XYZ file of N, CA, C and O in Angstrom:
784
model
N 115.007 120.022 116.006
C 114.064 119.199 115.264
C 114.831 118.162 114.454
O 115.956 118.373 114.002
N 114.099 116.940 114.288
C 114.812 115.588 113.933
C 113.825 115.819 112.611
O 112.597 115.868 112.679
N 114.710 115.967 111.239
C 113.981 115.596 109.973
C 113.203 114.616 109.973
O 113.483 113.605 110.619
N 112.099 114.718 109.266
C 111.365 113.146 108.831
C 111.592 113.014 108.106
O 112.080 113.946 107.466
N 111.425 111.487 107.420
C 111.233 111.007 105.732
C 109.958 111.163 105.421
O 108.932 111.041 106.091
N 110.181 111.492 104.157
C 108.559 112.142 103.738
C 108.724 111.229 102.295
O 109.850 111.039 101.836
N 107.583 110.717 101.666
C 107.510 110.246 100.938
C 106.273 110.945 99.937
O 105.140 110.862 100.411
N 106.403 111.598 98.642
C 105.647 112.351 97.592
C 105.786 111.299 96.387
O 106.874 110.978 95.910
N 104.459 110.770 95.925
C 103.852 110.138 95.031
C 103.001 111.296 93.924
O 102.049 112.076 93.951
N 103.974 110.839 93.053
C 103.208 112.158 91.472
C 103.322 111.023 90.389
O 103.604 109.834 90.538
N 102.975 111.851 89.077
C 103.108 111.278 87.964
C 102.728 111.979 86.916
O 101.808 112.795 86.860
N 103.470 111.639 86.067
C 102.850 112.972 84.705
C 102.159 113.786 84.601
O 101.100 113.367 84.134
N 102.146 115.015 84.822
C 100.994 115.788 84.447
C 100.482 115.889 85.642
O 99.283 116.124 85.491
N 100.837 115.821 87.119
C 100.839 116.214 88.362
C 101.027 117.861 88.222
O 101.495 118.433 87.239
N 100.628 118.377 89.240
C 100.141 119.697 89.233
C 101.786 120.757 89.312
O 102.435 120.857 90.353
N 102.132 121.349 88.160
C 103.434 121.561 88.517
C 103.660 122.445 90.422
O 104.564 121.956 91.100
N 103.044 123.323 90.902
C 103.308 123.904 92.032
C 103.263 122.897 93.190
O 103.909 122.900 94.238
N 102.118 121.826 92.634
C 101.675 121.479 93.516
C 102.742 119.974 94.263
O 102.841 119.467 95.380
N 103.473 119.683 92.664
C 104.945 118.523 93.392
C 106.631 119.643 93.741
O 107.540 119.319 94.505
N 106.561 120.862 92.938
C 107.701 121.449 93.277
C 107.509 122.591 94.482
O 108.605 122.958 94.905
N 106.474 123.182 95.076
C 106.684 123.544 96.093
C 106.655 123.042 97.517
O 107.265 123.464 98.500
N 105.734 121.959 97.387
C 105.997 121.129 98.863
C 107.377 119.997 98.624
O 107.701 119.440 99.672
N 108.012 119.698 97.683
C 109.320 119.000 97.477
C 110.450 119.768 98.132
O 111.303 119.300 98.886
N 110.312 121.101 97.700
C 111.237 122.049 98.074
C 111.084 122.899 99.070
O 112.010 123.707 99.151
N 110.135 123.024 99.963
C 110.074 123.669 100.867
C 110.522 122.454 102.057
O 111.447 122.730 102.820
N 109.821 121.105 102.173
C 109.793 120.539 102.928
C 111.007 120.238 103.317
O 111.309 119.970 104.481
N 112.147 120.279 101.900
C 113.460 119.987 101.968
C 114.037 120.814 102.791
O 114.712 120.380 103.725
N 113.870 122.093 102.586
C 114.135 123.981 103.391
C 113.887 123.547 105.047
O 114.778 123.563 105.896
N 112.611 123.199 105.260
C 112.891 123.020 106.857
C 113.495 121.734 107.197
O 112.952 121.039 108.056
N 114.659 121.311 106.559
C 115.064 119.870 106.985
C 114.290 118.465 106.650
O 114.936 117.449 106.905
N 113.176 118.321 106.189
C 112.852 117.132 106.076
C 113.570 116.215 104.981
O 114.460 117.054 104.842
N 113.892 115.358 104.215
C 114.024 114.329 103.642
C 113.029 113.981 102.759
O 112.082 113.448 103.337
N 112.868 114.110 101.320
C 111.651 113.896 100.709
C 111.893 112.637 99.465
O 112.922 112.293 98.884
N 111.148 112.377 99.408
C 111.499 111.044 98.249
C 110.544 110.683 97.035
O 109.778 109.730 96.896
N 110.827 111.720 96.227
C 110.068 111.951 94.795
C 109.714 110.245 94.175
O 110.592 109.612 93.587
N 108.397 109.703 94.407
C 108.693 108.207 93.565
C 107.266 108.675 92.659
O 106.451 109.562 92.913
N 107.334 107.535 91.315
C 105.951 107.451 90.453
C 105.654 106.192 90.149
O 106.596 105.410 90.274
N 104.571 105.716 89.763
C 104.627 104.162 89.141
C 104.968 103.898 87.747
O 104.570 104.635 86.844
N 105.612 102.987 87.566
C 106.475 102.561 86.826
C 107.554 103.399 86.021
O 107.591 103.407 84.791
N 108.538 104.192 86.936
C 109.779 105.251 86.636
C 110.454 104.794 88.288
O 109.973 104.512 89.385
N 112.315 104.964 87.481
C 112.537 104.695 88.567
C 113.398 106.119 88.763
O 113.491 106.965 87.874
N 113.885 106.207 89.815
C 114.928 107.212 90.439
C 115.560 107.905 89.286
O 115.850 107.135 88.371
N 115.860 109.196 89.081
C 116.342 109.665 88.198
C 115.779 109.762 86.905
O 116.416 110.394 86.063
N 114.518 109.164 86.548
C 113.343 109.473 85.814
C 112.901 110.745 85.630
O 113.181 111.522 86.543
N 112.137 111.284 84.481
C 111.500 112.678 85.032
C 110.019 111.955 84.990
O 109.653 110.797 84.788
N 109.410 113.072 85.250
C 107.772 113.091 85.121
C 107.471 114.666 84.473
O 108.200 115.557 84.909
N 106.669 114.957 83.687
C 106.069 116.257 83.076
C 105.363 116.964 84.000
O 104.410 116.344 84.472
N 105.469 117.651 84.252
C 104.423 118.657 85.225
C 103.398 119.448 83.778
O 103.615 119.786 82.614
N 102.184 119.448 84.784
C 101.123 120.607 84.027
C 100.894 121.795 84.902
O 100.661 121.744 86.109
N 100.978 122.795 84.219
C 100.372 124.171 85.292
C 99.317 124.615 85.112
O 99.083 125.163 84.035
N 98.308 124.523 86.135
C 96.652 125.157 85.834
C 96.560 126.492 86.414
O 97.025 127.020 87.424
N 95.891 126.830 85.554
C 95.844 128.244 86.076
C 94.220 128.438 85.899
O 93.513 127.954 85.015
N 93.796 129.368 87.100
C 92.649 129.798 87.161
C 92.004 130.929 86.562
O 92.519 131.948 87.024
N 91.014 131.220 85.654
C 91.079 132.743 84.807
C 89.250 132.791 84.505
O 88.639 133.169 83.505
N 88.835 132.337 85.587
C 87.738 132.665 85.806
C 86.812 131.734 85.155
O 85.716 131.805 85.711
N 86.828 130.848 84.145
C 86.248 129.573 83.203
C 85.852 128.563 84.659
O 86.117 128.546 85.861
N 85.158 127.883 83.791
C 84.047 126.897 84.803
C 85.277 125.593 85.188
O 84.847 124.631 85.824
N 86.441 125.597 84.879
C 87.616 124.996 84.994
C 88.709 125.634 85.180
O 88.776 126.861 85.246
N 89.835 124.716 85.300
C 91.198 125.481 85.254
C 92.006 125.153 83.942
O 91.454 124.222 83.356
N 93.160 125.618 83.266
C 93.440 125.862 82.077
C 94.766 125.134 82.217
O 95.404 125.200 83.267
N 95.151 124.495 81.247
C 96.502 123.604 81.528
C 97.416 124.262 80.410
O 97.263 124.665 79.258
N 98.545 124.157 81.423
C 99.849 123.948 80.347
C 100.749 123.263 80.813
O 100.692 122.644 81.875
N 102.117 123.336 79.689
C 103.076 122.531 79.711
C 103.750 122.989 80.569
O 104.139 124.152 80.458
N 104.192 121.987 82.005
C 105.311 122.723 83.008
C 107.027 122.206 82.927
O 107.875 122.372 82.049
N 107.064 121.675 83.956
C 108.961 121.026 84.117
C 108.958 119.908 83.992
O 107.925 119.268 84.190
N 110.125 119.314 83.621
C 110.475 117.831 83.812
C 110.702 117.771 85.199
O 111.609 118.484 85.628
N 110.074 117.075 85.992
C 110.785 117.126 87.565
C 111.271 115.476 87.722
O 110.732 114.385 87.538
N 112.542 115.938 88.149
C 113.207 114.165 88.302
C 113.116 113.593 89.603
O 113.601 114.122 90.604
N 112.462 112.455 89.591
C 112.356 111.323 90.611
C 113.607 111.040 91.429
O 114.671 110.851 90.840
N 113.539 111.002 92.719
C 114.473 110.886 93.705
C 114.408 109.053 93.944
O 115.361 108.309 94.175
N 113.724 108.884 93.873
C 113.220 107.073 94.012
C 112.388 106.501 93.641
O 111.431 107.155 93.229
N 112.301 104.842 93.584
C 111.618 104.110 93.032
C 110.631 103.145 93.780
O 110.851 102.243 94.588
N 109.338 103.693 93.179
C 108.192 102.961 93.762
C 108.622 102.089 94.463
O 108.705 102.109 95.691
N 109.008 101.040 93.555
C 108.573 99.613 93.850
C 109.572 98.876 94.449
O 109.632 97.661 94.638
N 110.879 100.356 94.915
C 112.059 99.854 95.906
C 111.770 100.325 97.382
O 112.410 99.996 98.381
N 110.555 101.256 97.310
C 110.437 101.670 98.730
C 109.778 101.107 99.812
O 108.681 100.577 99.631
N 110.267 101.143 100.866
C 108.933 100.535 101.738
C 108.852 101.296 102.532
O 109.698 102.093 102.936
N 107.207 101.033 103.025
C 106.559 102.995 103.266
C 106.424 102.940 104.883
O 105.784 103.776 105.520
N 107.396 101.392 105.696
C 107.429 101.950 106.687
C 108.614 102.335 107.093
O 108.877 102.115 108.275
N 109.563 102.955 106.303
C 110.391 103.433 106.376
C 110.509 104.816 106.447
O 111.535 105.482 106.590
N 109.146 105.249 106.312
C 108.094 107.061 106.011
C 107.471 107.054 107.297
O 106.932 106.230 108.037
N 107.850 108.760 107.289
C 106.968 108.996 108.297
C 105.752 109.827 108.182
O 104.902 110.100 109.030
N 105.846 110.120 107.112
C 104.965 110.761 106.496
C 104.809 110.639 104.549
O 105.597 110.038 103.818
N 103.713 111.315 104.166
C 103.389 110.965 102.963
C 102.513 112.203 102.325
O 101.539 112.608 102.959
N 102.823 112.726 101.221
C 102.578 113.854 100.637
C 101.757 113.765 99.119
O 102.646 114.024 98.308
N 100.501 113.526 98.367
C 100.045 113.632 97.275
C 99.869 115.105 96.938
O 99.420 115.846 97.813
N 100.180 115.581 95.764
C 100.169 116.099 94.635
C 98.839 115.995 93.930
O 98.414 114.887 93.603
N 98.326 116.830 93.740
C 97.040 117.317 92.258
C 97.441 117.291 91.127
O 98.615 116.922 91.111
N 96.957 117.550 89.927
C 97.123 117.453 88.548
C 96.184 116.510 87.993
O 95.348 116.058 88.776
N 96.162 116.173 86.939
C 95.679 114.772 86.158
C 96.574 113.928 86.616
O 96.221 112.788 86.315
N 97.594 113.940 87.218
C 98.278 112.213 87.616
C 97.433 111.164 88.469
O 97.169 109.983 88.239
N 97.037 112.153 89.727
C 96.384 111.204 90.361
C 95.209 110.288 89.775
O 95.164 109.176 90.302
N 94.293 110.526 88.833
C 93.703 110.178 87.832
C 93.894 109.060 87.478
O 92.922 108.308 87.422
N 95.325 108.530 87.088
C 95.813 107.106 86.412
C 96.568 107.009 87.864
O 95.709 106.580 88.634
N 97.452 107.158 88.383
C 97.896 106.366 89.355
C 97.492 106.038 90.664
O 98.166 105.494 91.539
N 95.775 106.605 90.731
C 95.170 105.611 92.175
C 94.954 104.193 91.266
O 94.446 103.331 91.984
N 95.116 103.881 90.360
C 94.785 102.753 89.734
C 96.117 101.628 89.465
O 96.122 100.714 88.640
N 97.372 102.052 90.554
C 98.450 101.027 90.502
C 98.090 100.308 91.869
O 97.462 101.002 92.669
N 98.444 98.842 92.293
C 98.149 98.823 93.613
C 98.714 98.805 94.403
O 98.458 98.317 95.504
N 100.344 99.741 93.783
C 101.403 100.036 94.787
C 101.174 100.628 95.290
O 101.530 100.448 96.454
N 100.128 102.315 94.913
C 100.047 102.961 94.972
C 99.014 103.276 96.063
O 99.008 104.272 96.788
N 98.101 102.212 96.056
C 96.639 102.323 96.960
C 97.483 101.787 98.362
O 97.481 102.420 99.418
N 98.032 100.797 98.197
C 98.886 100.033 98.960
C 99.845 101.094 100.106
O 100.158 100.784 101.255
N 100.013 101.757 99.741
C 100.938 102.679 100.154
C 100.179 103.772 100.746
O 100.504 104.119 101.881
N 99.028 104.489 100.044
C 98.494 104.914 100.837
C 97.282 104.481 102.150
O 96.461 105.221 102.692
N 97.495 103.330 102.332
C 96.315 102.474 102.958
C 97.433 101.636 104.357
O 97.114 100.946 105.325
N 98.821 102.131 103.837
C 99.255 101.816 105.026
C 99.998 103.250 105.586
O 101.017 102.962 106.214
N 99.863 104.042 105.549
C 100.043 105.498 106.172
C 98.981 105.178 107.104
O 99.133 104.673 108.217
N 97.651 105.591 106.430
C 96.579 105.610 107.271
C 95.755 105.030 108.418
O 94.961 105.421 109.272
N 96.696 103.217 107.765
C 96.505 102.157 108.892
C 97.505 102.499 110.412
O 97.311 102.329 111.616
N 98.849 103.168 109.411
C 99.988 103.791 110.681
C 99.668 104.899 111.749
O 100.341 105.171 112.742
N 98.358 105.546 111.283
C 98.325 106.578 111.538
C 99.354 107.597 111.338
O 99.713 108.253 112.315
N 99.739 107.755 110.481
C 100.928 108.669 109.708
C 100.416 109.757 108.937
O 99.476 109.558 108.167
N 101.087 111.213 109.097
C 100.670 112.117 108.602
C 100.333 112.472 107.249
O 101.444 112.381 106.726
N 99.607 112.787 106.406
C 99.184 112.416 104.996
C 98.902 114.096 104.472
O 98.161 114.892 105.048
N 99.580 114.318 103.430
C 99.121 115.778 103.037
C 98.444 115.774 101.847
O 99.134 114.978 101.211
N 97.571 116.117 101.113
C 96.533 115.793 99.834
C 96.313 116.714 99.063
O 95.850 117.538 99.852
N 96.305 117.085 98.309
C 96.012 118.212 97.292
C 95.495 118.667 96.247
O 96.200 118.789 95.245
N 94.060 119.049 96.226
C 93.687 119.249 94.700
C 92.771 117.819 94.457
O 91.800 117.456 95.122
N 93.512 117.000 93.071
C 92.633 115.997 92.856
C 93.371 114.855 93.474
O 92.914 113.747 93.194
N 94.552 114.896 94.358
C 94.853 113.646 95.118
C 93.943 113.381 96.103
O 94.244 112.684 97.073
N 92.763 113.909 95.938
C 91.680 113.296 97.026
C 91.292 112.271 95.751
O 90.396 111.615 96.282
N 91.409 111.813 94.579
C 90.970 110.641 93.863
C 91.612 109.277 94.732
O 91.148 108.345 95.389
N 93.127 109.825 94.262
C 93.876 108.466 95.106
C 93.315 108.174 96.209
O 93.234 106.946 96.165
N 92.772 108.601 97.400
C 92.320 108.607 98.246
C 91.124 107.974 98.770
O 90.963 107.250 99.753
N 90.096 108.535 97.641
C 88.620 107.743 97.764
C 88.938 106.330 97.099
O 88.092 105.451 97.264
N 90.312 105.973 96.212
C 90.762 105.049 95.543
C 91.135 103.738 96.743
O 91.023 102.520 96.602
N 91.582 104.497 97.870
C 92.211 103.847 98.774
C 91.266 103.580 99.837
O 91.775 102.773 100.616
N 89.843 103.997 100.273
C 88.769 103.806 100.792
C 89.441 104.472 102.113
O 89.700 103.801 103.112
N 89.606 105.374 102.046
C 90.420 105.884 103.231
C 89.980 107.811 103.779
O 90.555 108.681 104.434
N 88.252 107.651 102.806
C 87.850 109.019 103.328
C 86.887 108.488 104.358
O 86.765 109.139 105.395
N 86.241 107.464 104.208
C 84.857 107.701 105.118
C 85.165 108.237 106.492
O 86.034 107.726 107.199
N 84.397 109.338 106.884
C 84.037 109.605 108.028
C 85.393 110.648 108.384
O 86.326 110.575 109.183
N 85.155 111.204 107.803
C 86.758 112.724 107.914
C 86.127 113.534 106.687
O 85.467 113.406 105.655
N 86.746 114.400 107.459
C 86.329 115.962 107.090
C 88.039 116.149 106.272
O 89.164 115.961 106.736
N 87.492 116.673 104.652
C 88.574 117.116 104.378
C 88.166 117.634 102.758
O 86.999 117.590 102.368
N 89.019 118.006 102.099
C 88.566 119.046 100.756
C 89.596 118.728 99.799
O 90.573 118.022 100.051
N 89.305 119.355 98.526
C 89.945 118.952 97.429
C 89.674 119.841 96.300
O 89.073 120.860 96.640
N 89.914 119.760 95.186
C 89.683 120.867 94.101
C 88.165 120.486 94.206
O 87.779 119.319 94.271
N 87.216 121.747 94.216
C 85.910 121.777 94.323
C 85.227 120.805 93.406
O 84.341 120.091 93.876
N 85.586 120.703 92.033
C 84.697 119.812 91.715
C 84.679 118.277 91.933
O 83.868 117.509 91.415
N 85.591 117.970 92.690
C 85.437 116.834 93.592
C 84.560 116.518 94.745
O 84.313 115.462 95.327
N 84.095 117.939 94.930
C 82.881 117.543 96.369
C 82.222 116.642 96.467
O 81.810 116.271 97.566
N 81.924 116.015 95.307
C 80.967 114.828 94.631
C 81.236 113.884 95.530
O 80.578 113.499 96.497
N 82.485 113.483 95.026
C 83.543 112.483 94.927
C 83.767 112.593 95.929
O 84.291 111.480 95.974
N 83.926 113.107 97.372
C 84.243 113.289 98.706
C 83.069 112.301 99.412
O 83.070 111.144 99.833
N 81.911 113.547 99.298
C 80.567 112.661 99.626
C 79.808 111.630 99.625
O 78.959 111.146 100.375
N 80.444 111.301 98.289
C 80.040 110.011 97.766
C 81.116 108.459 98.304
O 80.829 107.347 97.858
N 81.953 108.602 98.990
C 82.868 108.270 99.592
C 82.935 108.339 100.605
O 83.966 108.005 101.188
N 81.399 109.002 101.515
C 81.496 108.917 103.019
C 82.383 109.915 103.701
O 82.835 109.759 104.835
N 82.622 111.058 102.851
C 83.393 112.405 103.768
C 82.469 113.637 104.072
O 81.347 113.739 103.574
N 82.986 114.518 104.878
C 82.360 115.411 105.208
C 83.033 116.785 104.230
O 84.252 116.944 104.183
N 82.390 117.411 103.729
C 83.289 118.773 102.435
C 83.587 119.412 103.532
O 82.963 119.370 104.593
N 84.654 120.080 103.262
C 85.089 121.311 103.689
C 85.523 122.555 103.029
O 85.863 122.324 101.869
N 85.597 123.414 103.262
C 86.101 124.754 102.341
C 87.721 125.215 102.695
O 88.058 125.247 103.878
N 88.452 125.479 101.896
C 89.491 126.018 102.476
C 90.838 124.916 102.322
O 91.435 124.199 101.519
N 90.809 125.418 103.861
C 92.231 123.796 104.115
C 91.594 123.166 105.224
O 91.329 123.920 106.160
N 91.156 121.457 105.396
C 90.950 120.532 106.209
C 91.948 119.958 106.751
O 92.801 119.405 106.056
N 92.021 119.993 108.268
C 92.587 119.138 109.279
C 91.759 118.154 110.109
O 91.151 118.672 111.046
N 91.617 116.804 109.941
C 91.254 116.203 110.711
C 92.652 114.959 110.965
O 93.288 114.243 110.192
N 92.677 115.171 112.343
C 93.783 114.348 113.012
C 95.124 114.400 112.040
O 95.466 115.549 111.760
N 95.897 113.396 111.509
C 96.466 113.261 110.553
C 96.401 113.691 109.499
O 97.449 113.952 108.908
N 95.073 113.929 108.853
C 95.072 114.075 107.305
C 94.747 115.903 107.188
O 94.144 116.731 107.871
N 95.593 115.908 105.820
C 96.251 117.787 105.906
C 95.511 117.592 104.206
O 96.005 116.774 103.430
N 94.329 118.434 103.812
C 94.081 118.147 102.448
C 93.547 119.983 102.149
O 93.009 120.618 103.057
N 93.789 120.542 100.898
C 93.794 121.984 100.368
C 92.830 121.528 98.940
O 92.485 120.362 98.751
N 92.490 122.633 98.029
C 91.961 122.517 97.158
C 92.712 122.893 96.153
O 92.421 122.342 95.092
N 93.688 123.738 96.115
C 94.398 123.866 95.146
C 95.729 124.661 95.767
O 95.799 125.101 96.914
N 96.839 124.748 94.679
C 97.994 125.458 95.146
C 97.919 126.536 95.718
O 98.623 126.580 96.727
N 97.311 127.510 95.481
C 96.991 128.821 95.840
C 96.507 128.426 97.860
O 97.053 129.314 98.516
N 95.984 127.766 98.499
C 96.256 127.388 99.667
C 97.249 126.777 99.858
O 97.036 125.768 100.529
N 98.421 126.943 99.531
C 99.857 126.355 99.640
C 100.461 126.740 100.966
O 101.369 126.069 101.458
N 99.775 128.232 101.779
C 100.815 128.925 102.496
C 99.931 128.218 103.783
O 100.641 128.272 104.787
N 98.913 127.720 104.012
C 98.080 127.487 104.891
C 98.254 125.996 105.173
O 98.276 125.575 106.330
N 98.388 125.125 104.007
C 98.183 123.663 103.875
C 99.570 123.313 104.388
O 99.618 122.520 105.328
N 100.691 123.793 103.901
C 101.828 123.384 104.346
C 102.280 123.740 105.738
O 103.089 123.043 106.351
N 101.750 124.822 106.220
C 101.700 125.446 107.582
C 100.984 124.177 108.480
O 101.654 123.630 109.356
N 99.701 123.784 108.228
C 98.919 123.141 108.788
C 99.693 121.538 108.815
O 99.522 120.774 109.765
N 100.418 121.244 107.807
C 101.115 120.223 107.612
C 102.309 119.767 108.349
O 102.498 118.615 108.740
N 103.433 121.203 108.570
C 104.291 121.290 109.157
C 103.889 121.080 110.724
O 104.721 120.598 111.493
N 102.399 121.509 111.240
C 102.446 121.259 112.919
C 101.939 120.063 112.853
O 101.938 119.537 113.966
N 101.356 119.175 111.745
C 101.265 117.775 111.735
C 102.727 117.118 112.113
O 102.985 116.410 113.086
N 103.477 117.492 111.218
C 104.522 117.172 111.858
C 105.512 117.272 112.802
O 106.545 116.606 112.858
N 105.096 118.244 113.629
C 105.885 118.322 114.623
C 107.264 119.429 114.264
O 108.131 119.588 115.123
N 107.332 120.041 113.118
C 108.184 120.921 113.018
C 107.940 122.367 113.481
O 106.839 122.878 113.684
N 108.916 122.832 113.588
C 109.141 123.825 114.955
C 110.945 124.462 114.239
O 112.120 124.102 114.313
N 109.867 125.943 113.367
C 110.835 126.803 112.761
C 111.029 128.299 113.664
O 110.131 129.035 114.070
N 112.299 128.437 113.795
C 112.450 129.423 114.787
C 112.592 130.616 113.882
O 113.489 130.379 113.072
N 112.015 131.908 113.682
C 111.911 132.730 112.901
C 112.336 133.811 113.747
O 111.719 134.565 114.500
N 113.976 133.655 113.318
C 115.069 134.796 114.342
C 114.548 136.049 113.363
O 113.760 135.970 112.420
N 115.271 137.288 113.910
C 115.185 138.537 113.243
C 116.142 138.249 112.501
O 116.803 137.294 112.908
N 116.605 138.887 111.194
C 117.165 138.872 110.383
C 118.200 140.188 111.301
O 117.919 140.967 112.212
N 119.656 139.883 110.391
C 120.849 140.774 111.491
C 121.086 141.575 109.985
O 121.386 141.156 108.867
N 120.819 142.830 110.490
C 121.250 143.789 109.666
C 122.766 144.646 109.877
O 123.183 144.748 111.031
N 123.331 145.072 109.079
C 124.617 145.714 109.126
C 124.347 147.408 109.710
O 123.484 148.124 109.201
N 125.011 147.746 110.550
C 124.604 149.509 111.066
C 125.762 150.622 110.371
O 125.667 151.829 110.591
């Protein structure tokens, strides 16, 4: 398997699991990932928040990691990606509203390039006019916001063609699975060699 470049768009208060486990896993099977935010450049941090679920008509925030930026927005060009990864949290919130940012995701989609979504990065998304007519999901109380945008809800984890979208971290083991045969990766899961 030939790594891809993967390109992950977060920003403050992005969902902490939701930018450090697909950063670091994707890295694990070989891919190439490229942490950018709007207006931070490379070597920047961004704050992570961690939500946690505890049964409330919401999820509950706290303070997570500094996670540092691998690159800079406004040095990248996204056809240099072969793919493209959003993050949940409150970031997406303020940064579907850069128009690097819409920009970037509006040419994945024009590429037909694989797109992974998560949580409330279905905002960026309806930001980018890039749901109508696909089936795909997001933190539930976005269903609104799906529909109202010309998508079809789904429960769970949504695959339609390209686009790989979950509702929250806790579908992490499914979304990234579903993501990885988007991409064409192909992990050989030898037996482990034990000593006799």
């Amino acid at each position: 398997m030939t790594g891809k470049n993967i390109l992950l768009v977060t920003g403050d208060f992005g969902e902490d699991l939701e930018v450090m486990v697909p950063f670091q896993a994707l890295q694990m099977v070989g891919h190439d990932v490229t942490a950018v935010c709007p207006d931070k450049a490379a070597g920047d941090t961004v704050k992570t928040a961690v939500h946690d679920f505890r049964g409330d008509q919401t999820y509950m925030e706290s303070r997570g990691h500094d996670f540092e930026l691998t690159g800079t927005l406004d040095d990248i060009d996204p056809e240099a990606f072969d793919a493209l990864v959003l993050p949940g949290g409150r970031a997406p919130e303020y940064i579907r509203n850069f128009d690097t940012v819409v920009d970037t995701v509006e040419h994945f989609f024009a590429a037909d390039k694989p797109v992974a979504a998560i949580c409330h990065a279905m905002q960026i998304l309806v930001a980018a006019g890039v749901v109508e007519g696909r089936t795909c999901t997001a933190y539930p109380a976005l269903e609104a916001d799906v529909r109202a945008a010309g998508g079809t809800w789904a429960e769970g984890v949504a695959r339609d063609d390209n686009l790989v979208t979950a509702q929250a971290w806790p579908d992490h083991p499914e979304w990234l699975a579903e993501f990885l045969d988007v991409l064409g990766t192909e992990i050989d899961h030898q037996q482990p060699v034990t000593a006799d």
